[in-house]
JSON list of C-alpha atoms in Angstrom, two decimals:
[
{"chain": "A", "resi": 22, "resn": "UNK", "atom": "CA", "xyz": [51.68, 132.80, 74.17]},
{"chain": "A", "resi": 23, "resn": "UNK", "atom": "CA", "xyz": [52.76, 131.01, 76.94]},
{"chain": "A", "resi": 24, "resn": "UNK", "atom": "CA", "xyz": [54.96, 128.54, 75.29]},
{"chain": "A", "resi": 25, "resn": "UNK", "atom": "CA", "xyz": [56.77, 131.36, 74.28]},
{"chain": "A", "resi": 26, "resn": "UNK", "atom": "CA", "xyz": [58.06, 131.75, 77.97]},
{"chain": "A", "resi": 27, "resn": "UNK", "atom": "CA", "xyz": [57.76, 128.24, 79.62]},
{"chain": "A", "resi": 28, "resn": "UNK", "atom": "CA", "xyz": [58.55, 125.29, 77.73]},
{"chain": "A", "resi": 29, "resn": "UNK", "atom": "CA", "xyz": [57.77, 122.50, 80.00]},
{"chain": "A", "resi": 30, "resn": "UNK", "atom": "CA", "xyz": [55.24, 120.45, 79.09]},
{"chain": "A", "resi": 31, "resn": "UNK", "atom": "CA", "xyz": [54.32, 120.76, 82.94]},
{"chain": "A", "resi": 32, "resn": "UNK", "atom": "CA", "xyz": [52.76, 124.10, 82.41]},
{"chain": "A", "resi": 33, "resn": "UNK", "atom": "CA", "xyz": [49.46, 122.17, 80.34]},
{"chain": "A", "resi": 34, "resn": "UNK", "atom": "CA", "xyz": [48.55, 120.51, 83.74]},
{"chain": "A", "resi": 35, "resn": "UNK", "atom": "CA", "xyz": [47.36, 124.07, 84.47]},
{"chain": "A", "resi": 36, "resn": "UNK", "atom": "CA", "xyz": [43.88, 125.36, 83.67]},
{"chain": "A", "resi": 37, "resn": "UNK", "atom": "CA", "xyz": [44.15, 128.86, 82.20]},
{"chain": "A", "resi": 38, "resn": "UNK", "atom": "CA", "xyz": [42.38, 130.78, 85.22]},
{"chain": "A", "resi": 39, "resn": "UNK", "atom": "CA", "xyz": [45.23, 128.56, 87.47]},
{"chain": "A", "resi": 40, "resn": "UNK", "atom": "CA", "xyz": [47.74, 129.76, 85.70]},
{"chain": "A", "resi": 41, "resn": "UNK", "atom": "CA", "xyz": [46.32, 133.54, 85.75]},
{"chain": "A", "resi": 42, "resn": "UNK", "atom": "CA", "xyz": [46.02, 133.50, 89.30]},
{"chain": "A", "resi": 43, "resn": "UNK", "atom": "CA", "xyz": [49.49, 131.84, 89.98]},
{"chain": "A", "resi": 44, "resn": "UNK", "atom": "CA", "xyz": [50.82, 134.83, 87.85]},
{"chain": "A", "resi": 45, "resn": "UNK", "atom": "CA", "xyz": [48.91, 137.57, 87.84]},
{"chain": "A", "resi": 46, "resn": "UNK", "atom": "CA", "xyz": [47.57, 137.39, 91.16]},
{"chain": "A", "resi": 47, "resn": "UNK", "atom": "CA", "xyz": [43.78, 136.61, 92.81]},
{"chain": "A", "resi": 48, "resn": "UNK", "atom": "CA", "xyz": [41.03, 139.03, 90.81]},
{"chain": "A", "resi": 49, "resn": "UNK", "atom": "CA", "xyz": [39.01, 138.69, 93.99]},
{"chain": "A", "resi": 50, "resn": "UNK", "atom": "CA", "xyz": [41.00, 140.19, 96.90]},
{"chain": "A", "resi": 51, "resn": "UNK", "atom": "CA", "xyz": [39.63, 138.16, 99.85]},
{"chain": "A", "resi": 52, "resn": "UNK", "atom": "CA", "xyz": [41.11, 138.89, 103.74]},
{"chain": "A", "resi": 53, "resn": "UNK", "atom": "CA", "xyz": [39.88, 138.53, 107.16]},
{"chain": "A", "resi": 54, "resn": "UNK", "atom": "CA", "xyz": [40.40, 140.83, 109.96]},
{"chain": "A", "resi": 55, "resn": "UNK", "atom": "CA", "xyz": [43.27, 138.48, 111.44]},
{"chain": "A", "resi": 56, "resn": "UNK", "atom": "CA", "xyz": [44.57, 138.86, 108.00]},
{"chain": "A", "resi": 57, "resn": "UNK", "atom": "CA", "xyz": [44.51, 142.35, 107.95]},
{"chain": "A", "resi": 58, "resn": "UNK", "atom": "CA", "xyz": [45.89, 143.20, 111.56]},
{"chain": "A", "resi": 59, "resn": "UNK", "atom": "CA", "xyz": [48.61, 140.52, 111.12]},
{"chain": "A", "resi": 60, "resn": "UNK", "atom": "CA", "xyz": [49.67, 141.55, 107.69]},
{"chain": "A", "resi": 61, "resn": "UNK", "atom": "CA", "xyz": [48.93, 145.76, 107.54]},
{"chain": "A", "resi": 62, "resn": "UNK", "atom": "CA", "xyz": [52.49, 147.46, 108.88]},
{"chain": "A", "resi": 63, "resn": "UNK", "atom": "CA", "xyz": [51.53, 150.58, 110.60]},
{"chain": "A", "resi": 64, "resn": "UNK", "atom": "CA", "xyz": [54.63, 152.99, 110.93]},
{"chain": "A", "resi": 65, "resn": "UNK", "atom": "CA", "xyz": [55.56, 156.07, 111.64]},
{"chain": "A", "resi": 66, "resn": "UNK", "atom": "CA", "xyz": [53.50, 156.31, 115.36]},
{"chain": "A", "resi": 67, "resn": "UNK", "atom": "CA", "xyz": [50.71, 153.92, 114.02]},
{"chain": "A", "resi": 68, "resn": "UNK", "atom": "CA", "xyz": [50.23, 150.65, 115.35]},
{"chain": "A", "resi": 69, "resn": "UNK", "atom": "CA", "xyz": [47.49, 148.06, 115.11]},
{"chain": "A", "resi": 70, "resn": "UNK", "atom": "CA", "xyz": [45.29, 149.30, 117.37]},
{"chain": "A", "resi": 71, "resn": "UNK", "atom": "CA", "xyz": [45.99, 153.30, 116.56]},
{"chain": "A", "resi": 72, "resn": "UNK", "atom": "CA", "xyz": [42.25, 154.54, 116.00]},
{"chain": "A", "resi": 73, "resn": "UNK", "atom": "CA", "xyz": [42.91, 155.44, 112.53]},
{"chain": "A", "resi": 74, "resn": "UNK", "atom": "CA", "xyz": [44.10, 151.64, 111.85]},
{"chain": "A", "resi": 75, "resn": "UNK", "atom": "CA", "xyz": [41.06, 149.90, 113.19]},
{"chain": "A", "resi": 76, "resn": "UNK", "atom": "CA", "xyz": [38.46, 152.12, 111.20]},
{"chain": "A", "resi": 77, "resn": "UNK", "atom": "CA", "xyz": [40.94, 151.18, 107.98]},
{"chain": "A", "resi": 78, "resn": "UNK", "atom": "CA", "xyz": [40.54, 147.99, 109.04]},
{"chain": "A", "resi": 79, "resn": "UNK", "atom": "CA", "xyz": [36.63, 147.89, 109.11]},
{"chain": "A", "resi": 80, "resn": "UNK", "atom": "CA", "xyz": [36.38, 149.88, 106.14]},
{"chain": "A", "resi": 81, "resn": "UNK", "atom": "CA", "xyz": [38.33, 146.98, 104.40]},
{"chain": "A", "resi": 82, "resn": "UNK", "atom": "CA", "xyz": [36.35, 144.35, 105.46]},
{"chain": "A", "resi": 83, "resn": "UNK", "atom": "CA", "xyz": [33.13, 145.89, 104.66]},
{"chain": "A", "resi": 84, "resn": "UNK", "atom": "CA", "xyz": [34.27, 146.91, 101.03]},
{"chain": "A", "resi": 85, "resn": "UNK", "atom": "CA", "xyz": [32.79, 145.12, 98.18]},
{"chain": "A", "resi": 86, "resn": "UNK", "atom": "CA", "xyz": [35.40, 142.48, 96.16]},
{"chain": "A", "resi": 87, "resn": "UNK", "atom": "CA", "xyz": [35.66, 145.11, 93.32]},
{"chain": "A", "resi": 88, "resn": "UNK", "atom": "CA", "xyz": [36.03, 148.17, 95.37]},
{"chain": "A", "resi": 89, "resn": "UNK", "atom": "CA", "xyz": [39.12, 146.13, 97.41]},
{"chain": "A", "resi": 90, "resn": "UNK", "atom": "CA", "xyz": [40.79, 145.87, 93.92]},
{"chain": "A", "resi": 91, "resn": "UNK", "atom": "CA", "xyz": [40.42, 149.20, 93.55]},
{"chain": "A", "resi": 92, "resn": "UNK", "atom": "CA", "xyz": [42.16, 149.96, 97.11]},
{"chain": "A", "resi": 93, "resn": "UNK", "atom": "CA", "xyz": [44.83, 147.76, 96.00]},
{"chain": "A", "resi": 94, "resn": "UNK", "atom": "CA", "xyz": [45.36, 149.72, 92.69]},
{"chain": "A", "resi": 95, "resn": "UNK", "atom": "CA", "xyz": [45.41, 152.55, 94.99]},
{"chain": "A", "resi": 96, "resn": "UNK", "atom": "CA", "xyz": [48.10, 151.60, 97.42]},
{"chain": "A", "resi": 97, "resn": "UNK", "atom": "CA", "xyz": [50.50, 149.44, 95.21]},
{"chain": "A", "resi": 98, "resn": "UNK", "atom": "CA", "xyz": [49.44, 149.91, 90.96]},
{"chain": "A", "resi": 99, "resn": "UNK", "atom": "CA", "xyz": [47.77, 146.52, 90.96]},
{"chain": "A", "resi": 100, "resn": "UNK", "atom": "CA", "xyz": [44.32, 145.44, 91.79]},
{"chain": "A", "resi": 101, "resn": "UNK", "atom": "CA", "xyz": [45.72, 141.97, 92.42]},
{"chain": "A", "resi": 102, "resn": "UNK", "atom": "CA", "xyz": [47.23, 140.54, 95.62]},
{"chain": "A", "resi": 103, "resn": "UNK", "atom": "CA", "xyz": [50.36, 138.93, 94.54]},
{"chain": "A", "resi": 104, "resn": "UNK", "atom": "CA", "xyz": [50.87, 135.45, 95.14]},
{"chain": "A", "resi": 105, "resn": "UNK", "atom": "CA", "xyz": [51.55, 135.07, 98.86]},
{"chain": "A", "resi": 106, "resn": "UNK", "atom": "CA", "xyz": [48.21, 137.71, 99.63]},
{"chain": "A", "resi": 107, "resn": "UNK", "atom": "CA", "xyz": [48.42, 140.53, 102.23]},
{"chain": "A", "resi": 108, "resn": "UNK", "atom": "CA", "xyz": [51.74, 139.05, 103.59]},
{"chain": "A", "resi": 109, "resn": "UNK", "atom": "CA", "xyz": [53.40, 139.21, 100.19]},
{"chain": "A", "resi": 110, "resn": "UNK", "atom": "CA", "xyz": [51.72, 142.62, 99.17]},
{"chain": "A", "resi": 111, "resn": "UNK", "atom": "CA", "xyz": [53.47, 144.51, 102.45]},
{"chain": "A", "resi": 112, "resn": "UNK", "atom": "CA", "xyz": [51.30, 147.34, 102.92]},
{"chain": "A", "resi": 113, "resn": "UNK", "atom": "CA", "xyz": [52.66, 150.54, 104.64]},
{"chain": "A", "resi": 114, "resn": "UNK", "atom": "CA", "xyz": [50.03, 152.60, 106.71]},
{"chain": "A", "resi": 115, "resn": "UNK", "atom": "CA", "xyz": [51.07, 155.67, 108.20]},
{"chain": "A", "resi": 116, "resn": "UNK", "atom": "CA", "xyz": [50.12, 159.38, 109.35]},
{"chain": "A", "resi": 117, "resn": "UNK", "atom": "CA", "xyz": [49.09, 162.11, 107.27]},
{"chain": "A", "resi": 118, "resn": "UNK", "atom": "CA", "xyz": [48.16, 165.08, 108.02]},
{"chain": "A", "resi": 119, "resn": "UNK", "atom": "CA", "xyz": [46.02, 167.25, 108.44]},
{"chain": "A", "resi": 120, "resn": "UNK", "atom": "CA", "xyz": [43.24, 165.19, 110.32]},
{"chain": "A", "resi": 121, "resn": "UNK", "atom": "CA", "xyz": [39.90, 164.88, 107.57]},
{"chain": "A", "resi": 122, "resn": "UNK", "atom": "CA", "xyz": [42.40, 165.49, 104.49]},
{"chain": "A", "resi": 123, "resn": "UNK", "atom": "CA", "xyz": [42.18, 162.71, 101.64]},
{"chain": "A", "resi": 124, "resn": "UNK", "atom": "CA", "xyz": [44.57, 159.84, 102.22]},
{"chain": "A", "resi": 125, "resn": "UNK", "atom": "CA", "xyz": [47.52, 159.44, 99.60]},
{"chain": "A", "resi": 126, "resn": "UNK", "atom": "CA", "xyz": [49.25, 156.67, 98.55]},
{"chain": "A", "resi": 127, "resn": "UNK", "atom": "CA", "xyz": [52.83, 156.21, 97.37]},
{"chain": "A", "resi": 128, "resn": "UNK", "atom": "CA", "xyz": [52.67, 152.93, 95.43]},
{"chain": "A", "resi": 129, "resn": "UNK", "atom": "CA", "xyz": [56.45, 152.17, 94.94]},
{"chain": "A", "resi": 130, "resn": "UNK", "atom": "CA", "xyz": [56.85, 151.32, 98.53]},
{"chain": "A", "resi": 131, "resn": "UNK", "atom": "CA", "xyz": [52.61, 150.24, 98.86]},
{"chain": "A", "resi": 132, "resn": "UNK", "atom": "CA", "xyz": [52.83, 153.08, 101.33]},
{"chain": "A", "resi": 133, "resn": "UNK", "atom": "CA", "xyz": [49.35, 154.41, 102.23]},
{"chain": "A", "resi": 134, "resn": "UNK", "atom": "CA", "xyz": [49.20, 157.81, 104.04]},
{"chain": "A", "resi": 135, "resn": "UNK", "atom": "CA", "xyz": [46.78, 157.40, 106.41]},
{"chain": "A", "resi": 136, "resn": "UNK", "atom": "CA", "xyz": [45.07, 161.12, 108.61]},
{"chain": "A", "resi": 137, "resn": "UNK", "atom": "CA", "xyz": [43.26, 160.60, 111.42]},
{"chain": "A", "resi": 138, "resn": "UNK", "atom": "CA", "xyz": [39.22, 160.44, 111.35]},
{"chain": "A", "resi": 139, "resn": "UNK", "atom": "CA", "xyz": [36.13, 161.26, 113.07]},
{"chain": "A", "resi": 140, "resn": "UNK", "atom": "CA", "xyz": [34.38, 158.27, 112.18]},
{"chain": "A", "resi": 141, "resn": "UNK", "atom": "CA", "xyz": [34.69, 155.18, 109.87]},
{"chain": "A", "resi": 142, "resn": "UNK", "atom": "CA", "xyz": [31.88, 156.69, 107.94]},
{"chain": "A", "resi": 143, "resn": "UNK", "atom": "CA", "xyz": [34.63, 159.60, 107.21]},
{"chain": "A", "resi": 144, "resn": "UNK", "atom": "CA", "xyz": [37.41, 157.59, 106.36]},
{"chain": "A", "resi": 145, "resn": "UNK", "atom": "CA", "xyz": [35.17, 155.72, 103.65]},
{"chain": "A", "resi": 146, "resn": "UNK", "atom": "CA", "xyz": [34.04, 158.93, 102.04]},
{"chain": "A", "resi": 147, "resn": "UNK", "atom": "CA", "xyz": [37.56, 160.22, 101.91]},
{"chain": "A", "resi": 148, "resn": "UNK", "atom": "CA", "xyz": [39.36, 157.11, 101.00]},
{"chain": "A", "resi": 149, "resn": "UNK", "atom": "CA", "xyz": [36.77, 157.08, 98.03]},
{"chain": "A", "resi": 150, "resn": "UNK", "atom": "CA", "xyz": [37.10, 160.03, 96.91]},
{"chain": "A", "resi": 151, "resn": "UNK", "atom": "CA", "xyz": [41.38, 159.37, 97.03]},
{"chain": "A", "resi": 152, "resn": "UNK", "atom": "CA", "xyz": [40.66, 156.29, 95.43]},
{"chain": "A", "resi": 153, "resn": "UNK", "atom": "CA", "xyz": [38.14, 157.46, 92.36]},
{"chain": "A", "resi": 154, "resn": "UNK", "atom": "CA", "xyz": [40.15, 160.61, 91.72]},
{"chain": "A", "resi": 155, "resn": "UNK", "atom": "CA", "xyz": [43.67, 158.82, 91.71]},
{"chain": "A", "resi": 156, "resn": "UNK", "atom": "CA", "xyz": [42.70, 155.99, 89.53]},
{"chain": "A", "resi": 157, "resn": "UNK", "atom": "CA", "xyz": [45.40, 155.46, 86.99]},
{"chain": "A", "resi": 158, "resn": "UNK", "atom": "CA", "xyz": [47.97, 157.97, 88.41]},
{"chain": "A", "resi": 159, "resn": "UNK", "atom": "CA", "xyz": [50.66, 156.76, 90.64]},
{"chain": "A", "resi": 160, "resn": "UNK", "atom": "CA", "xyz": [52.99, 158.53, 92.13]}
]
């Protein structure tokens, strides 16, 4: 257990669901919009206020606690934020193409390959469908 890798008596001040989130991460992913526009690193001709970013952006904050996880696992292989949250997690958003196509995610560099949209309504059906069919592969 966890004597087995920390022997400081220290470690008992802890309660086990401290020590979970400390290492593992938060279970619920919480953010704000400020959180999101000052910690989301669009590339590649994106920027903060590229259309494509601010419907990402909304989608996020409307998605249920569970669903977010599931983004996460999407974009990095963890449905955690690591300790340090959106800052620490350094997610990548850039284009993809073509415009409507399912985004894609490469999760060794928590890249997520954003196309364009008509509507936020689009990008949420889309994302899902990324998102539900991925689930468990990582590339």
């Amino acid at each position: 257990g966890v004597e087995d890798v920390c022997d400081s008596p220290a470690i008992w001040a802890f309660e086990a669901a401290e020590l979970q989130e400390l290492l593992c991460g938060a279970a619920a992913p919480q953010w704000t919009e400020k959180e999101l526009k000052q910690h989301l690193k669009p590339r590649g001709g994106y920027n903060i206020a590229s259309q494509p970013v601010v419907m990402l952006i909304e989608e996020l904050l409307r998605m249920p606690l569970e669903r977010r996880g599931q983004f996460l696992e999407f974009v990095t292989a963890c449905p955690r934020l690591p300790h340090g949250g959106l800052a620490a997690a350094e997610i990548v958003v850039v284009p993809a193409h073509p415009k409507g196509s399912l985004p894609r995610a490469h999760t060794c560099t928590n890249e997520l390959q954003l196309p364009a949209f008509n509507s936020v309504e689009e990008l949420s059906e889309r994302l899902a469908e990324a998102m539900d069919c991925a689930r468990g592969m990582y590339e």
